XYZ file of C-alpha atoms in Angstrom:
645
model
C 13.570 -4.875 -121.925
C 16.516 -6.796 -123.455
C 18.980 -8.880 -122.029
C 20.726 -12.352 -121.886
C 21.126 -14.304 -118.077
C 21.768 -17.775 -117.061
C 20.426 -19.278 -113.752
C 22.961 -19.058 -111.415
C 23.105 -18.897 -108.047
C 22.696 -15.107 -106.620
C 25.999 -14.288 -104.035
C 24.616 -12.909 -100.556
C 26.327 -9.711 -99.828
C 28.156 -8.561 -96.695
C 30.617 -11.763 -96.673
C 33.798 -11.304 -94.330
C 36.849 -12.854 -94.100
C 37.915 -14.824 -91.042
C 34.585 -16.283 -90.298
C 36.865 -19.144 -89.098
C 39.805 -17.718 -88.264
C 42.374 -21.043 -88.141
C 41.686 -20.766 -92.675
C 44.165 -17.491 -92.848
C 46.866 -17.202 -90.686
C 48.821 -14.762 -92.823
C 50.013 -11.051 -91.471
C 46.758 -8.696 -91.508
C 47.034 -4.769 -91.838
C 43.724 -3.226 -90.063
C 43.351 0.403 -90.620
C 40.815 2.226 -87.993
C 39.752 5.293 -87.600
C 37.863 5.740 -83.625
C 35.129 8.497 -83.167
C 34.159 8.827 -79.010
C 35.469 9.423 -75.354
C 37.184 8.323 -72.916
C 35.426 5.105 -72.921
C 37.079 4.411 -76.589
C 40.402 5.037 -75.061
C 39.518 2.376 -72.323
C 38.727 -0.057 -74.805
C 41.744 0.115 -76.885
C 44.412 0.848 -74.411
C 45.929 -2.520 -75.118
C 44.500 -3.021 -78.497
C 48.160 -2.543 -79.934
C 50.056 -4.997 -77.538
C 47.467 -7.729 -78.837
C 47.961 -7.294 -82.269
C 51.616 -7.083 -81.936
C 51.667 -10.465 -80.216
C 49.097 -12.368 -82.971
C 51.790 -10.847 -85.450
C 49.725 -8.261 -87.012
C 49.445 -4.618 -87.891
C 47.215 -1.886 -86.761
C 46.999 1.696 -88.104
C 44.905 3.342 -84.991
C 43.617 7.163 -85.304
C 41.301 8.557 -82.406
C 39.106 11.368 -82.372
C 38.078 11.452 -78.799
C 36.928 13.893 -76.472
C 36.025 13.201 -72.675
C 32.402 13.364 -72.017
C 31.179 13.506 -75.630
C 28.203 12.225 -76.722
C 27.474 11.692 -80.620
C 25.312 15.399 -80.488
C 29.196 17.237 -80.005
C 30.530 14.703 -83.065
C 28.073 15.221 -85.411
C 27.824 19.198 -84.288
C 31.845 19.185 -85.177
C 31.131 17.591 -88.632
C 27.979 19.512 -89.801
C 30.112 22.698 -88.368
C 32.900 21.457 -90.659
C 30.683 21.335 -93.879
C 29.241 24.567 -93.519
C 31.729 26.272 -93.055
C 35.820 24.957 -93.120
C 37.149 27.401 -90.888
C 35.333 27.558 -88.220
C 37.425 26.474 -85.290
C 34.515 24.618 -83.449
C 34.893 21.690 -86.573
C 38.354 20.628 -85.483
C 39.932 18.419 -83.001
C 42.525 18.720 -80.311
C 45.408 17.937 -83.109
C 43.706 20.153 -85.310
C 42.088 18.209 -87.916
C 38.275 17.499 -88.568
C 36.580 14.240 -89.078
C 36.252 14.729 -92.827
C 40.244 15.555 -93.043
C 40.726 12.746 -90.819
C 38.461 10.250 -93.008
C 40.672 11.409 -95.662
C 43.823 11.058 -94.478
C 43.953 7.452 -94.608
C 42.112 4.068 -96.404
C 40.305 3.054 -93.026
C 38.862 -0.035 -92.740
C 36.624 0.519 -90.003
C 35.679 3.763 -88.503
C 33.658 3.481 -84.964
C 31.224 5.537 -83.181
C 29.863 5.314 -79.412
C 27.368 7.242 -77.566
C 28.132 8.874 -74.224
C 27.471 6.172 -71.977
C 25.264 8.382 -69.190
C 22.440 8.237 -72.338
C 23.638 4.881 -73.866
C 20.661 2.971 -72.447
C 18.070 5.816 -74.486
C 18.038 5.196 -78.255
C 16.896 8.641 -79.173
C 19.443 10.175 -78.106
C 21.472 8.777 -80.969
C 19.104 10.266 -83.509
C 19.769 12.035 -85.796
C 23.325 12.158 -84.818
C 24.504 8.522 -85.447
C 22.626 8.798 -89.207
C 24.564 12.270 -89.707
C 27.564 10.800 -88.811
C 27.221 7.672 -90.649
C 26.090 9.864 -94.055
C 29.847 11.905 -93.450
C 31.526 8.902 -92.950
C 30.258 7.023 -95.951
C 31.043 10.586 -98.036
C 34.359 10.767 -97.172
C 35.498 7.403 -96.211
C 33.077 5.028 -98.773
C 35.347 1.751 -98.576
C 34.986 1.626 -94.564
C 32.816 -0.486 -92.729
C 31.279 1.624 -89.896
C 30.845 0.105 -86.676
C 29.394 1.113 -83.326
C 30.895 0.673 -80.433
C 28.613 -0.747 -77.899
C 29.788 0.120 -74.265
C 29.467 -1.302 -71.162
C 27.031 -0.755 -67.991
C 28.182 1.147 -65.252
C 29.581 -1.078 -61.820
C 26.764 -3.099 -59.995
C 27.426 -0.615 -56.817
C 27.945 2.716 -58.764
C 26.568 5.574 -56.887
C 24.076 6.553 -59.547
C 22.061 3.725 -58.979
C 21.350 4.074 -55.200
C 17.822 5.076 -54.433
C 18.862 8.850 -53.751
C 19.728 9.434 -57.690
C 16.831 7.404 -59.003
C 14.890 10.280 -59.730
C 17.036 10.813 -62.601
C 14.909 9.107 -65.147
C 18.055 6.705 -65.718
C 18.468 3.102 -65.023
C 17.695 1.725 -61.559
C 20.686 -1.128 -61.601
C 23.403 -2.543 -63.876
C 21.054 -4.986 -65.452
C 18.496 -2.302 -66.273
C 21.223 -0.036 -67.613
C 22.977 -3.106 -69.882
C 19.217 -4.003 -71.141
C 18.552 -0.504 -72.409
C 22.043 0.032 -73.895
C 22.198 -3.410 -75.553
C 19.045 -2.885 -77.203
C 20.099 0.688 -78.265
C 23.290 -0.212 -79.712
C 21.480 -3.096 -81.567
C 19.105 -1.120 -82.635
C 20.945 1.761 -83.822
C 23.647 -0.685 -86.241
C 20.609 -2.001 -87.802
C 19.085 1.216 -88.653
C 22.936 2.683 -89.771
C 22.981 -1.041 -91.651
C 26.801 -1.279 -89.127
C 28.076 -3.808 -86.909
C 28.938 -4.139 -83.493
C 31.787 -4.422 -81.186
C 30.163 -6.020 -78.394
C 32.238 -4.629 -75.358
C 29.556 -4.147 -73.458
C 28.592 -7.917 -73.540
C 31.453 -8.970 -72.747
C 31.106 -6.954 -69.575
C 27.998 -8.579 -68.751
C 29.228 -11.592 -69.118
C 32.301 -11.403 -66.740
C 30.281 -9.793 -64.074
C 28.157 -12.293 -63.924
C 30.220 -15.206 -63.780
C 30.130 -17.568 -60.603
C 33.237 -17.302 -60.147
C 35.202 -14.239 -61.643
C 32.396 -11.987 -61.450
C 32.483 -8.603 -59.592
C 31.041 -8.901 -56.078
C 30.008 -5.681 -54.061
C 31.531 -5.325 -50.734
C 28.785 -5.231 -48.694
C 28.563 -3.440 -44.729
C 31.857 -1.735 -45.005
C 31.893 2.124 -43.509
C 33.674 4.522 -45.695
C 34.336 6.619 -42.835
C 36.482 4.218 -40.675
C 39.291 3.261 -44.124
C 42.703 4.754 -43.474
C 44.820 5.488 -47.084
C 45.212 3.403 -48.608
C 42.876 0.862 -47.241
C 40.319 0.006 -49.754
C 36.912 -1.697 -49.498
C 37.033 -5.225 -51.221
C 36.609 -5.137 -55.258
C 38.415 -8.263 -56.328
C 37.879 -8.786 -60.561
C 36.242 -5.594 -60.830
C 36.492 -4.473 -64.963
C 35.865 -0.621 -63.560
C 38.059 1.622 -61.723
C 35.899 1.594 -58.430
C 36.808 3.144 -54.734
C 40.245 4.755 -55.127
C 41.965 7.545 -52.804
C 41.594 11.122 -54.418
C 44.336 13.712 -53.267
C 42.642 17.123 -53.270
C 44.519 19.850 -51.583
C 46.935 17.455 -49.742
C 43.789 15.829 -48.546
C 42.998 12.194 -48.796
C 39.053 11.960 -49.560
C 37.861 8.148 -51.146
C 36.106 8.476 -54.189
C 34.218 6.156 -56.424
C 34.115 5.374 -60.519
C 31.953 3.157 -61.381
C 31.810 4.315 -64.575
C 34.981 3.850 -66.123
C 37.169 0.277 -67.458
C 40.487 -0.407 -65.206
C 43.095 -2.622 -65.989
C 40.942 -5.841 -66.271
C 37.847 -4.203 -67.894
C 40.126 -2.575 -70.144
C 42.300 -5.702 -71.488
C 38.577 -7.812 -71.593
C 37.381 -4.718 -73.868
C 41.028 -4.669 -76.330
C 40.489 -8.568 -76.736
C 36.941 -7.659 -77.670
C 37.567 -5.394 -80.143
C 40.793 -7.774 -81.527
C 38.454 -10.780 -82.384
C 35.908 -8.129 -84.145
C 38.648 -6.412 -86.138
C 41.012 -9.191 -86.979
C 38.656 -12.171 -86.815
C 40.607 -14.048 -84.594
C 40.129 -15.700 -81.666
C 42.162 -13.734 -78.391
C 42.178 -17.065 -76.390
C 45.825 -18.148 -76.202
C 47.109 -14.617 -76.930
C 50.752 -14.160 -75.314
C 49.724 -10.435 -74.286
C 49.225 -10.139 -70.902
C 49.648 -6.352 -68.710
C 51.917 -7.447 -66.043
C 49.547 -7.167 -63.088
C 46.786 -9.214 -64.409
C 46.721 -12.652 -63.036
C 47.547 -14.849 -65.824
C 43.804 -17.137 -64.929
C 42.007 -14.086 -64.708
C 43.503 -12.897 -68.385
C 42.696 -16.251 -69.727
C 39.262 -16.010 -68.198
C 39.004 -12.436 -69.866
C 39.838 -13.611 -73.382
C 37.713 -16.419 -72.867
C 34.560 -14.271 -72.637
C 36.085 -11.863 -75.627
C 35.836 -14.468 -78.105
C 31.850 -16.004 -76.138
C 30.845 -12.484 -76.728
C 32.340 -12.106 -80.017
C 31.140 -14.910 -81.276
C 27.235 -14.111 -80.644
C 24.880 -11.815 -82.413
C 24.315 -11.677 -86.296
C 25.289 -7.969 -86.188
C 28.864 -8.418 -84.720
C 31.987 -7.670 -86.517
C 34.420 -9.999 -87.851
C 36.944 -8.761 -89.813
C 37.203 -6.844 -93.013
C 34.172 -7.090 -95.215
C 35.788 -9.519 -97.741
C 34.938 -8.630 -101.613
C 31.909 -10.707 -102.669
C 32.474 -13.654 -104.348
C 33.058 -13.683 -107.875
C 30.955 -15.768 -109.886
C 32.179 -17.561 -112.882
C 30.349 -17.413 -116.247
C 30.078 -20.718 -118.057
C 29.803 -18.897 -121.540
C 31.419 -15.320 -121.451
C 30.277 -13.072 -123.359
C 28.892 -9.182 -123.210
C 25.856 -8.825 -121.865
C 23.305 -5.474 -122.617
C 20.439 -4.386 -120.235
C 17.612 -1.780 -120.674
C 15.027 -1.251 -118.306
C 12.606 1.192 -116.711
C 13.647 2.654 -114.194
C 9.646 2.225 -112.597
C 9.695 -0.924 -113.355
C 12.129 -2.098 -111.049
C 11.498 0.314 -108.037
C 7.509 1.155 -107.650
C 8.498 4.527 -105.310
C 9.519 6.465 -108.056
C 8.032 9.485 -109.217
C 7.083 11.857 -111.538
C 8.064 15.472 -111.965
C 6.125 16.752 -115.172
C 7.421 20.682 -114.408
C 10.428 19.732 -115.148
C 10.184 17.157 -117.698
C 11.301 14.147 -115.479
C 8.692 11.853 -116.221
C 8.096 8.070 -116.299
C 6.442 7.774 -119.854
C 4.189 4.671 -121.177
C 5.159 1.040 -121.848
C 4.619 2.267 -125.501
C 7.254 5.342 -124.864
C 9.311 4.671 -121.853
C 10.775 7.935 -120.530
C 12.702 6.048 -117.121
C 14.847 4.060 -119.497
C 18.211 3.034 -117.546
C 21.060 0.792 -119.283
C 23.984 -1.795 -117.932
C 26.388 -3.338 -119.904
C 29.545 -6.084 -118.612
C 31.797 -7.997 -121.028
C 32.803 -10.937 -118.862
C 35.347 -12.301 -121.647
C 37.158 -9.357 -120.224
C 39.263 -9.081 -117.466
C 37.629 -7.147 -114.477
C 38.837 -4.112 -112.977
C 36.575 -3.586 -110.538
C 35.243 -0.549 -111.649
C 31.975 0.916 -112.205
C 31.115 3.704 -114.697
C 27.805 5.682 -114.074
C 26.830 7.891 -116.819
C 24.683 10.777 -116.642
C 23.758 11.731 -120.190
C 21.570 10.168 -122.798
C 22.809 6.766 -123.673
C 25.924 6.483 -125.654
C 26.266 2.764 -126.450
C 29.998 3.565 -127.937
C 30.708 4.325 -124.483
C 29.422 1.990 -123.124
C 31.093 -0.545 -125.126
C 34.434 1.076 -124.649
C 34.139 0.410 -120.584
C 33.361 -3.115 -121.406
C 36.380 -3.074 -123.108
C 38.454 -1.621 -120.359
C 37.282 -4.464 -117.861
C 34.817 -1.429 -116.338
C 31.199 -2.227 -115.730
C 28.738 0.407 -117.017
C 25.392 1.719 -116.375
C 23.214 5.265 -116.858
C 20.363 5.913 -114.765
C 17.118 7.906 -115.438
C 17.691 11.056 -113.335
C 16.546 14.816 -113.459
C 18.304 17.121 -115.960
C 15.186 18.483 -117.381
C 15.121 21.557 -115.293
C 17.942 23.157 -116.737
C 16.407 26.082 -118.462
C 13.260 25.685 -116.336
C 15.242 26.464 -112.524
C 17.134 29.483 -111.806
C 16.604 30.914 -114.798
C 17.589 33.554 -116.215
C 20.196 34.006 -113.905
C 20.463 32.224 -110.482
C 19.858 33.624 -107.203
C 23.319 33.564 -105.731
C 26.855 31.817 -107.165
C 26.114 28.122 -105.833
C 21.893 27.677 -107.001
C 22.690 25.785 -109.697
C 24.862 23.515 -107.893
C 22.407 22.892 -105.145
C 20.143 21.929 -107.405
C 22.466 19.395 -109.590
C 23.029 18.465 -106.174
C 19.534 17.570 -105.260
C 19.459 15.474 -108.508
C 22.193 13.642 -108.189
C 21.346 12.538 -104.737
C 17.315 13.079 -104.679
C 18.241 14.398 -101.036
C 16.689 18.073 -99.751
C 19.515 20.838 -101.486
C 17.426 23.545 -103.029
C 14.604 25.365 -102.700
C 13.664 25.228 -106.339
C 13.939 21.305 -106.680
C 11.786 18.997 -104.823
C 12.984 15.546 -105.540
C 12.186 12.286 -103.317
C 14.973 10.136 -102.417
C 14.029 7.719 -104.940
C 14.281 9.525 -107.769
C 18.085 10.916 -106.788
C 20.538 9.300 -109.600
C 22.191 7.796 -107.067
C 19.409 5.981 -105.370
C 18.348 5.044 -108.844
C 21.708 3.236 -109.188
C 21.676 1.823 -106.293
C 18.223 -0.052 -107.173
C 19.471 -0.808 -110.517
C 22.416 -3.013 -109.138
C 20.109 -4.746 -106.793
C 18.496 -5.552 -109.784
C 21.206 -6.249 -112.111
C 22.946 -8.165 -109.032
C 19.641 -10.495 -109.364
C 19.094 -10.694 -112.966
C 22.712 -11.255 -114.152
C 25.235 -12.449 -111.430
C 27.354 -13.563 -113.409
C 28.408 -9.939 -114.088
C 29.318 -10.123 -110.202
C 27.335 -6.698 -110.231
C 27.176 -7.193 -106.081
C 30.685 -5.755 -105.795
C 29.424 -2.314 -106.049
C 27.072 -2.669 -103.149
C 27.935 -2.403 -99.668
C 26.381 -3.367 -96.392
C 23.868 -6.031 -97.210
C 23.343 -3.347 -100.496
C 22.168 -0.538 -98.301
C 25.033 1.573 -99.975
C 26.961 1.774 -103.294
C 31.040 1.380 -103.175
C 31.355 4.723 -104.179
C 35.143 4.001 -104.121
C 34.702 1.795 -106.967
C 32.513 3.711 -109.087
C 33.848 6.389 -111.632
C 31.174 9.150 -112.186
C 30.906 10.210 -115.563
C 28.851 12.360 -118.221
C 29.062 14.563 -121.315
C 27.909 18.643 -120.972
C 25.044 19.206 -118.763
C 25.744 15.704 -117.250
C 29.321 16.322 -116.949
C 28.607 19.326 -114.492
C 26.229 17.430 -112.430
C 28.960 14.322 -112.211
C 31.066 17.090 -111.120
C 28.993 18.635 -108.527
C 28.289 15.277 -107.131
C 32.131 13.990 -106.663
C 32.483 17.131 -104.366
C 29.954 16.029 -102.221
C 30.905 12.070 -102.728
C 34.191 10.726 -102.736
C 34.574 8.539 -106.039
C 37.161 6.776 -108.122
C 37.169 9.418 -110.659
C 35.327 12.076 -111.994
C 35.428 11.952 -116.257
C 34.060 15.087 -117.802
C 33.539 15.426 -121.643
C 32.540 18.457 -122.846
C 32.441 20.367 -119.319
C 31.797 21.280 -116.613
C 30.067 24.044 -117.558
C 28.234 26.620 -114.504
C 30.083 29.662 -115.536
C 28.093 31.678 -113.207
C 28.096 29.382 -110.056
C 31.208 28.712 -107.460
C 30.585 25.120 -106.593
C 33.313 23.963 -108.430
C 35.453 25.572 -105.780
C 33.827 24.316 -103.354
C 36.197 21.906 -100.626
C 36.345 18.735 -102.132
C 35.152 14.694 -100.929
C 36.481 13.436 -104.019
C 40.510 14.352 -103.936
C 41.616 16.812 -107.190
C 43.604 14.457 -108.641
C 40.731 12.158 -110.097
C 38.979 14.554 -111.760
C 39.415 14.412 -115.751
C 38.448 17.129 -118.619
C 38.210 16.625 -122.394
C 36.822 19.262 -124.780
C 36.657 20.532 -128.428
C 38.533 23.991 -128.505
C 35.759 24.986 -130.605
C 33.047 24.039 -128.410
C 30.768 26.934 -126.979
C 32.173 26.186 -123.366
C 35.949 26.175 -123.861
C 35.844 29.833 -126.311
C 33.618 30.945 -123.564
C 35.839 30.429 -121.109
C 33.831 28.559 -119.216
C 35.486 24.930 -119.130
C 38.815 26.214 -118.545
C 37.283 28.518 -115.412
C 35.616 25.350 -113.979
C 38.903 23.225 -114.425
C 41.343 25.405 -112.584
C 38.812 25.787 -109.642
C 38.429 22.125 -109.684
C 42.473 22.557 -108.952
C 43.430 20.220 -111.857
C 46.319 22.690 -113.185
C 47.569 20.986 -110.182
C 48.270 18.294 -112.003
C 49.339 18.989 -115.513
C 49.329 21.434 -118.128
C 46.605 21.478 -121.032
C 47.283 19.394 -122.986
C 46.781 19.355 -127.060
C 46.070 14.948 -127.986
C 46.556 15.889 -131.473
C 50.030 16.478 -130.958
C 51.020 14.333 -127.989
C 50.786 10.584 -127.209
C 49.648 9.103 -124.315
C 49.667 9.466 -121.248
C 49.449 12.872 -122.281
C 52.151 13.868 -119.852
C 49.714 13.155 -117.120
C 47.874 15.902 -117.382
C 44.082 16.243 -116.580
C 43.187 18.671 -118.914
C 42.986 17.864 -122.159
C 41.569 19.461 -125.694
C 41.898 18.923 -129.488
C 41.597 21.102 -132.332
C 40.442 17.980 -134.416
C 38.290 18.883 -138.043
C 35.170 19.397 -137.399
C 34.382 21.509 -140.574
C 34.440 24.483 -138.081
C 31.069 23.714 -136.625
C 30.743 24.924 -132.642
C 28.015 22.097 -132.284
C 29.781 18.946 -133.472
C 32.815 19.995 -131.818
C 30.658 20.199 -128.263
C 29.616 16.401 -129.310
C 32.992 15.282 -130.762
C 34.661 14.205 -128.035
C 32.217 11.805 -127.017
C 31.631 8.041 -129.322
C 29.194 9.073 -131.878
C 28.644 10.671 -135.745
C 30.788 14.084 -134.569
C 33.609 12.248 -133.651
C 36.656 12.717 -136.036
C 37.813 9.417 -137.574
C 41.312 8.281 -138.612
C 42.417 7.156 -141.854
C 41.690 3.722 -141.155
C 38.097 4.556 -140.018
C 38.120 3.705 -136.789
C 37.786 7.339 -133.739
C 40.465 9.301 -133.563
C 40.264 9.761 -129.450
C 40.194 6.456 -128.831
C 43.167 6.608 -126.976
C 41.809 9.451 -125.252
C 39.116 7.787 -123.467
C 41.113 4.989 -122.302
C 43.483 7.221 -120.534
C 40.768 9.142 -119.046
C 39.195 5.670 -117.681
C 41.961 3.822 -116.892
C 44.746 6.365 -116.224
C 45.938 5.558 -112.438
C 45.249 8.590 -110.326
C 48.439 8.434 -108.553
C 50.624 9.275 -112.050
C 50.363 12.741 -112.072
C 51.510 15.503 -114.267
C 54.104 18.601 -113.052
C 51.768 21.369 -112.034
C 51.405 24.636 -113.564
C 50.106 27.991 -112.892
C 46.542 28.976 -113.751
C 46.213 30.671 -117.162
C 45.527 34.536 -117.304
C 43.723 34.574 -120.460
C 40.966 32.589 -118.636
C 38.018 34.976 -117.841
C 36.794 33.494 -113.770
C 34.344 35.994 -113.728
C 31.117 35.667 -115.775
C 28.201 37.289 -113.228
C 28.210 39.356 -110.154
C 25.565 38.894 -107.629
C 24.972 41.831 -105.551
């Protein structure tokens, strides 16, 4: 192991902005996406009047249905991913979560139980974690947060002695303890935060002199509409006069926020999402008593304020640490050195080696005399230190993990069971999670996992890179929105593969994707069409085969340029994100495959240095938004290769 570090202090992660909220009082834009029921709607029923008053913005989606509990959320998503159009995946407004987590850079997306099983904490499993693993797919730069309701009214009906055979909660207290330590529970095993509404509740009942007080010795029987029994500062709806049938009948919802319950639970979720105190807000509905509002927003901020796991505002980008002597720093190291749970997988090849012949080797490399861009390239392919050097360049951090592309030749050979084996198992690789049949990887030994353990370590070893910016929640996650996922030929397809299942920056493919006889690449897409990137040899085995140019038009890039020749055309290549060259290569199929990577097959110009250089810039740097005009797909390009029966 190699590499140069000065002792500086490490920067914690999960720092947010607005911790105290009188150091910013600029214009915020919050962007959140809600997942839940009716009691969602409660909450945030005046969620835009307060932000309008504190002089901010808030972009507000909702993906509610009454009555739902996190079971019919995650059954809508997991319906969604297997199969697209099946009508069961979508919402009311047709759309389903993973268009909707699309559709917009949230901040914050939220989920809530149903509150009937709120108080039992396995009824969230595995639901929360399924939604949380969608969410972080499709959405990777929002913070997810859980929503943590409220107890039902001190006098609701379902805690009288006739319905406590129900298994449930006895009394409000009972039904607050079991929720609270739920909800709790639940954001630390999702690594989330909170949005303590149902504190705040429990806090306003229960004060001497605002809180709700049961009317006690009243008989129903004997009110006349539109008598009703006493519920002064109630937060839930409570006795109100049903009209069935031109009938009066008195009914009861304990269950639900009114007015009061539901401005206390919109200046909750204010402080969380703005970090900013709602005391002194100028929003008030017209019939709440201006003491009892201030009263409200008063216990907002208590509860907002308490609780490690609480939100307050948007996750602010670590802190970038300065380097006293700039310079490039270089890192190699075993991938079992710095995580003991990895494995071995002799069958395939993917093996740890010796100290004396390392097999797990993993590299990093930052120039910090460079100006940042915040970017991260992972590369799946043997090292390639010209590469590597070339992101450094570019301001992009760089690192290639030690992951499982052995078994090609060894799995599904010699022709895969059905169009989409090969994928699942470049899939299993890439994320070390349960895919194929034929592959059994631990979670450890997934590529991503493996980077995600190598930036812990490089965040350690070498802050001064300010590695921690690709981590996310307390580095229980990677910012896959940062990171561009890249790799030449066999790695190529697997990066591929991967950024449909993971939304990424980008998605740069030398010398591929290859899978000729497997659909994947058609596959709906996490990672949007326009940030995937191709570069090949025309004489390279995969383009006169027909194969690159099949996997590129099902990847949908014609949508956004032609092909493009970089031997006759200058960047930015007219946007395109298809590109080849017909660069001298003495005619040889081989070096052309490896020519369009940094290395001894790579044409030179006449001054020495690579001819593409200019090439891999663009297909690193190139924004994603510039896009070329879109053209038809090409007719000469054979699509099918193998026909399964």
């Amino acid at each position: 192991m190699f590499f140069w570090l000065f002792a500086l202090t490490t920067i914690g992660f999960g720092e947010s902005v607005g911790a105290d909220p009188t150091n910013d009082d600029s214009p915020k834009h919050v962007r959140i996406l809600t997942i839940g029921n009716s009691f969602t709607n409660n909450a945030t029923r005046y969620l835009d009047e307060i932000t309008e008053a504190a002089g901010h913005k808030l972009t507000h989606k909702s993906l509610t249905i009454g009555g739902s509990p996190l079971e019919l959320h995650a059954a809508k998503a997991l319906a969604f991913e297997k199969d697209r159009s099946d009508r069961s995946a979508f919402y009311s407004k047709g759309e389903s979560l993973q268009q909707a987590l699309q559709s917009e850079d949230w901040d914050f997306v939220t989920i809530q139980q149903l509150s009937v099983r709120s108080h039992d904490v396995e009824t969230y499993r595995p639901y929360a974690a399924q939604l949380a693993d969608i969410i972080h797919r499709y959405a990777p730069q929002a913070k997810l947060l859980v929503h943590q309701t409220w107890a039902y009214r001190s006098d609701d009906p379902r805690f009288r002695s006739s319905r406590k055979s129900n298994g449930g909660p006895t009394t409000q207290q009972a039904m607050y303890e079991g929720l609270s330590d739920a909800y709790r529970t639940i954001a630390a095993e999702l690594s989330a935060s909170r949005i303590p509404v149902g504190d705040a509740f429990w806090i306003a009942d229960n004060d001497p002199k605002f809180g709700y007080r049961a009317a006690e010795d009243f008989d129903a029987g004997k009110l006349e509409y539109p008598e009703l029994p006493a519920q002064t500062h109630s937060l839930h709806t409570g006795y109100r006069w049903n009209n069935r049938d031109g009938k009066r009948t008195l009914g009861m919802d304990g269950h639900h926020a009114n007015l009061a319950g539901e401005y206390l639970g919109a200046c909750v979720w204010f402080e969380g999402l703005f970090a900013e105190s709602a005391v002194g807000n100028e929003y008030v509905p017209e019939k709440l008593e201006p003491e009892y509002a201030a009263f409200l927003q008063t216990v907002a901020h208590k509860a907002a304020q308490q609780g490690g796991d609480v939100v307050r505002g948007i996750p602010a980008e670590p802190k970038t640490v300065k380097d006293p002597s700039p310079q490039r720093y270089q890192f190699r190291v075993r991938a079992s050195e710095i995580d003991s749970r990895t494995g071995e997988y002799p069958a395939i090849g993917f093996v740890s080696g010796s100290d004396e012949k390392p097999a797990d080797l993993e590299f990093a490399s930052v120039d910090t005399r460079v100006a940042p861009k915040g970017k991260l390239a992972i590369w799946l392919m043997g090292h390639n230190g010209g590469l590597f050097e070339r992101w450094n360049e570019y301001g992009i951090h760089a690192i290639g993990v030690s992951y499982a592309r052995g078994w090609f030749g060894k799995l599904a050979p010699p022709q895969p069971s059905d169009a989409y084996a090969r994928g699942r198992i470049r899939l299993e690789a890439a994320t070390g999670l349960d895919f194929s049949d034929e592959l059994d990887l631990m979670p450890p030994d997934g590529a991503a996992e493996r980077a995600r353990q190598l930036l812990l370590w490089l965040s350690k070893e070498n802050p001064q890179g300010n590695w921690q910016q690709f981590l996310a929640d307390g580095g229980s996650r990677l910012r896959w929105d940062k990171i561009i996922m890249t790799g030449a030929s066999h790695g190529s397809t697997t990066a591929a593969r991967f950024a449909k299942h993971q939304r990424v920056d980008r998605v740069v493919m030398l010398c591929g994707p290859r899978d000729q006889d497997q659909d994947w690449q058609s596959l709906p897409s996490a990672t949007p069409a326009n940030r995937f990137f191709g570069f090949t040899h025309v004489l390279d085995g995969g383009w006169t085969g027909d194969h690159y140019c099949r996997s590129w038009e099902m990847l949908g890039m014609n949508a956004f340029g032609p092909i493009v020749d970089v031997d006759s055309t200058t960047p930015p290549y007219e946007n395109s994100r298809s590109l080849i060259t017909a660069a001298d290569v003495g005619g040889d199929a081989g070096r052309a495959h490896g020519s369009v990577t940094p290395g001894r097959s790579s044409p030179k110009n006449e001054d020495g240095g690579l001819k593409f250089d200019p090439v891999w810039r663009y297909l690193y740097t190139h924004p994603v938004d510039e896009v070329g005009v879109a053209t038809e797909e090409d007719p000469g390009c054979q699509r099918v290769h193998v026909k399964y029966d």
